mmCIF file of C-alpha atoms in Angstrom:
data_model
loop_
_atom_site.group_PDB
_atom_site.id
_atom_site.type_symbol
_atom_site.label_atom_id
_atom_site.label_comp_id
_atom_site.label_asym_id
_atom_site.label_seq_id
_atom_site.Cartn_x
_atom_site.Cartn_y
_atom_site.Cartn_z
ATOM 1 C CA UNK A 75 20.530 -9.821 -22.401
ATOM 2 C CA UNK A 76 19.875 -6.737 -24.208
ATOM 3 C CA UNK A 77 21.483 -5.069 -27.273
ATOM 4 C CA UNK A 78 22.987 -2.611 -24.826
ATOM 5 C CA UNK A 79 24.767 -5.123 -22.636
ATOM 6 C CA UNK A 80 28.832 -5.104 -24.058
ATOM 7 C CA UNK A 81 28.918 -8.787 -22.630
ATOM 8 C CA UNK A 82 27.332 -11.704 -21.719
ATOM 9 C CA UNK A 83 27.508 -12.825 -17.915
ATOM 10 C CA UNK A 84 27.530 -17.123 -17.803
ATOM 11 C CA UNK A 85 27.539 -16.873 -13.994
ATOM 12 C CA UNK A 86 24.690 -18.444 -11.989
ATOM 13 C CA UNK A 87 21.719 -19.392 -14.082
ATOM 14 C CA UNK A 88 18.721 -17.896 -12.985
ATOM 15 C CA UNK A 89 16.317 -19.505 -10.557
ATOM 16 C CA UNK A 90 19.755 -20.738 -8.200
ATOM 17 C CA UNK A 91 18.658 -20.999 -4.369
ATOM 18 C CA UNK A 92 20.171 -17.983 -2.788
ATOM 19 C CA UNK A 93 21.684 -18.585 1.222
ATOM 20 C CA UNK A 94 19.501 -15.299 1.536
ATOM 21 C CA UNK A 95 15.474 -15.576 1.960
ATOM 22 C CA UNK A 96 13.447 -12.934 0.071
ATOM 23 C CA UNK A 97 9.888 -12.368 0.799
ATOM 24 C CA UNK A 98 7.705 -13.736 -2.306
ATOM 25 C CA UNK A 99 4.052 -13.003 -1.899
ATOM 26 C CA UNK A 100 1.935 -15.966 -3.544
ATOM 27 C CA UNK A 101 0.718 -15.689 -7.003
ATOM 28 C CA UNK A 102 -2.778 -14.989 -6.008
ATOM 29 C CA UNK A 103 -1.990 -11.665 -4.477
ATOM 30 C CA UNK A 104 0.248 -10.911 -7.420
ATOM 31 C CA UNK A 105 -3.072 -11.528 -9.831
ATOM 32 C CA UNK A 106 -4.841 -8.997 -6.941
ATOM 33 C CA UNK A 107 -2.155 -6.150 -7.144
ATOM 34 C CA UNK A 108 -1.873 -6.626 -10.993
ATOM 35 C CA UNK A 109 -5.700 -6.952 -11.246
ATOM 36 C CA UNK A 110 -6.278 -4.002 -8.895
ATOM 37 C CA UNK A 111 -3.404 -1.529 -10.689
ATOM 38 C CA UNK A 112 -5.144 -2.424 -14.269
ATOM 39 C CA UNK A 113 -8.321 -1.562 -13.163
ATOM 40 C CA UNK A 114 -7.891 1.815 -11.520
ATOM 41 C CA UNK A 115 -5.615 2.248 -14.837
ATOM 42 C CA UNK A 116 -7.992 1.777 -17.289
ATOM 43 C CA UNK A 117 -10.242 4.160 -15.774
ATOM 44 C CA UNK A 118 -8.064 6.821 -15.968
ATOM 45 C CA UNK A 119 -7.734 5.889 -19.358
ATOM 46 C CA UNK A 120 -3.873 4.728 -18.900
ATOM 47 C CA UNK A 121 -2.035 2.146 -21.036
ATOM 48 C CA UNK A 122 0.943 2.113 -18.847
ATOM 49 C CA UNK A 123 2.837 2.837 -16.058
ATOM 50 C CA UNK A 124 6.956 3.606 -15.811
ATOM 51 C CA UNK A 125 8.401 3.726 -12.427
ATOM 52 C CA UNK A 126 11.932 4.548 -12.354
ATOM 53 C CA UNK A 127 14.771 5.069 -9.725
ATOM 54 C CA UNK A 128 17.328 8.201 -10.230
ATOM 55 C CA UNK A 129 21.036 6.363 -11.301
ATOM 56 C CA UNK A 130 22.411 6.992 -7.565
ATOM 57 C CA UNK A 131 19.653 6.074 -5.966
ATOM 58 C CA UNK A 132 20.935 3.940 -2.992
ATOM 59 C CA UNK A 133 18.452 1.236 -1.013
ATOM 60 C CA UNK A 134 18.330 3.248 2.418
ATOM 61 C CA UNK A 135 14.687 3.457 1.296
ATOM 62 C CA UNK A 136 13.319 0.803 -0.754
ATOM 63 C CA UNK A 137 11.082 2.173 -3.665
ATOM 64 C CA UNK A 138 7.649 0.763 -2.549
ATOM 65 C CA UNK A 139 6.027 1.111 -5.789
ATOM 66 C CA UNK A 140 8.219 -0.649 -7.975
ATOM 67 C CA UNK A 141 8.546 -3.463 -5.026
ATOM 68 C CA UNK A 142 4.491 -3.908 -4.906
ATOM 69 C CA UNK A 143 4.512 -4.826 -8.476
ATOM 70 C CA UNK A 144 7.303 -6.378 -9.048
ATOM 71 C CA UNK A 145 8.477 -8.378 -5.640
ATOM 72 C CA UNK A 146 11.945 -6.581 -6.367
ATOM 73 C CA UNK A 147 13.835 -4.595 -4.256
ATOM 74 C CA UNK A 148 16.733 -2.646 -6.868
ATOM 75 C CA UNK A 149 19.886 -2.822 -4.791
ATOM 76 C CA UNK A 150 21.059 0.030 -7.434
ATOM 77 C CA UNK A 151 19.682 2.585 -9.289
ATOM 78 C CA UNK A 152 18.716 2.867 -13.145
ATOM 79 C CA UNK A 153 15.989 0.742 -12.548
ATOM 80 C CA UNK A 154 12.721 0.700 -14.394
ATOM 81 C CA UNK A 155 9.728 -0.875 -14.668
ATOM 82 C CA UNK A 156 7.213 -0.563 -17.594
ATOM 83 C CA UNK A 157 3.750 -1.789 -16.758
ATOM 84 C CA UNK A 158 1.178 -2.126 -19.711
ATOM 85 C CA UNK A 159 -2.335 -2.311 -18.681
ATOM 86 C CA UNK A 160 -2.650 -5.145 -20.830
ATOM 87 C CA UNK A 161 0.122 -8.101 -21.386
ATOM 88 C CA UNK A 162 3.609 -8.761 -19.675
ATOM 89 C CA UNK A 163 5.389 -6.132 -17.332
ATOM 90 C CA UNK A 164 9.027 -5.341 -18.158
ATOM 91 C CA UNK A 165 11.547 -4.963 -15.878
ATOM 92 C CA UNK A 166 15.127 -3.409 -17.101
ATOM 93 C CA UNK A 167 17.989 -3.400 -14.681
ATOM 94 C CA UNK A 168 21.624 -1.533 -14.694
ATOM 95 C CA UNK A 169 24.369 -3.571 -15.066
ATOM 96 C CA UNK A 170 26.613 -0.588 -15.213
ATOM 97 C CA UNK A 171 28.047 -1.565 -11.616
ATOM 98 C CA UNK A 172 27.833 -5.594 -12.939
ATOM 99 C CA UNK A 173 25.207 -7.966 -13.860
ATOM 100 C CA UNK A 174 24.950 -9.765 -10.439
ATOM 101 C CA UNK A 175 21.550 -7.916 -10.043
ATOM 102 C CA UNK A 176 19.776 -9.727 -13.057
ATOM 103 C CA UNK A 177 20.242 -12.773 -11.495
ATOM 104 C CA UNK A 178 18.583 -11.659 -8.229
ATOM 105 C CA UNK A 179 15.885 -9.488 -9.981
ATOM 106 C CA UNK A 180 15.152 -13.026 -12.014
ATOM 107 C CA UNK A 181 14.979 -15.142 -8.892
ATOM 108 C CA UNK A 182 12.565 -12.661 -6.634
ATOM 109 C CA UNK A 183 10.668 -10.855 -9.367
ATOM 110 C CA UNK A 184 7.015 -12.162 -10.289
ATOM 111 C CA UNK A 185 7.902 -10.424 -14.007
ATOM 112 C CA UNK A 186 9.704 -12.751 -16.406
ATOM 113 C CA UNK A 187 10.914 -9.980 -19.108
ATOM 114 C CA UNK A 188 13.729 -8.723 -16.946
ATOM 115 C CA UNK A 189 16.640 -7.167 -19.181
ATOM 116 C CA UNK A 190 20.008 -5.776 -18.245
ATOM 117 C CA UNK A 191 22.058 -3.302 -19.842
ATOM 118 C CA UNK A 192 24.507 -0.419 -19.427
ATOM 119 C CA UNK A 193 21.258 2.146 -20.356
ATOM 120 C CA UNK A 194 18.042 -0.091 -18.745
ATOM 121 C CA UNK A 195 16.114 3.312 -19.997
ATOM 122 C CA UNK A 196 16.671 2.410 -23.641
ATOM 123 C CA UNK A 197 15.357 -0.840 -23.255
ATOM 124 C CA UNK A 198 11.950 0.596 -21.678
ATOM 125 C CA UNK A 199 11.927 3.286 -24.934
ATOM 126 C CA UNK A 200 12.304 0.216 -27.218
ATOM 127 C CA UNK A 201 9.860 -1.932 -25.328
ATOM 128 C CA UNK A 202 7.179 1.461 -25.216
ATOM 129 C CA UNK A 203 7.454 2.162 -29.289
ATOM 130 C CA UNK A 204 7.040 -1.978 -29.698
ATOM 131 C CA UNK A 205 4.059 -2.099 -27.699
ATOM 132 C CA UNK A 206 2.745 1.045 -29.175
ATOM 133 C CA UNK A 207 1.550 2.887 -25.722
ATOM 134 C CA UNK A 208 1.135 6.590 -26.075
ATOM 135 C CA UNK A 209 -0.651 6.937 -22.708
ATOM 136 C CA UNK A 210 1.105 6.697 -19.901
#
């Protein structure tokens, strides 16, 4: 949880077998997107990426970045995903409709930083001024 989050869900613990089936890529072509998006960053003299969805943004049309690094399909809005060029990916989920989606974005995401909170945007910020990355 995240210093933003009024309250702590002790629902389903993550990693719980869902009735639905998601699509999860192996981890070798995880380590080939990842490898691939850190290369062409670091020629272009990147440190990161952010890809974020708009607050009302509704799944009609799935947000094909975010799901080709991440394996996660945001069922919501006010999702973002920070992607250093070097170390772990963070990936900060709304809970401002309910935390049900951590639990999914935890069981289909290859990234294991996932937070939740009422403003997922502050917890990018805070992540960005810890890792010190001033070129995105």
């Amino acid at each position: 949880m995240s210093e933003f989050c009024p309250y702590t869900y002790k629902g389903r613990p993550a990693k719980l077998k869902y009735p639905q089936t998601f699509p999860m890529p192996s981890d070798r072509e995880c380590d080939r997107r990842w490898t691939a998006i850190r290369k062409a960053m670091q020629k272009y003299k990147s440190d990161c990426l952010l890809i974020g969805l708009p607050r009302a943004y509704m799944p009609l049309f799935p947000n094909n970045h975010l799901y080709y690094i991440s394996n996660y399909v945001p069922f919501y809005g006010g999702t973002y995903l920070l992607f250093p060029v070097e170390g772990e990916p963070q990936l900060a989920v709304s809970n401002n409709i309910g935390p049900q989606f951590l639990h999914i974005a935890k069981e289909t995401s290859w990234i294991s930083d996932v937070v939740t909170s009422l403003y997922p945007v502050q917890d990018v910020i805070k992540k960005i001024k810890q890792l010190k990355l001033e070129r995105g």
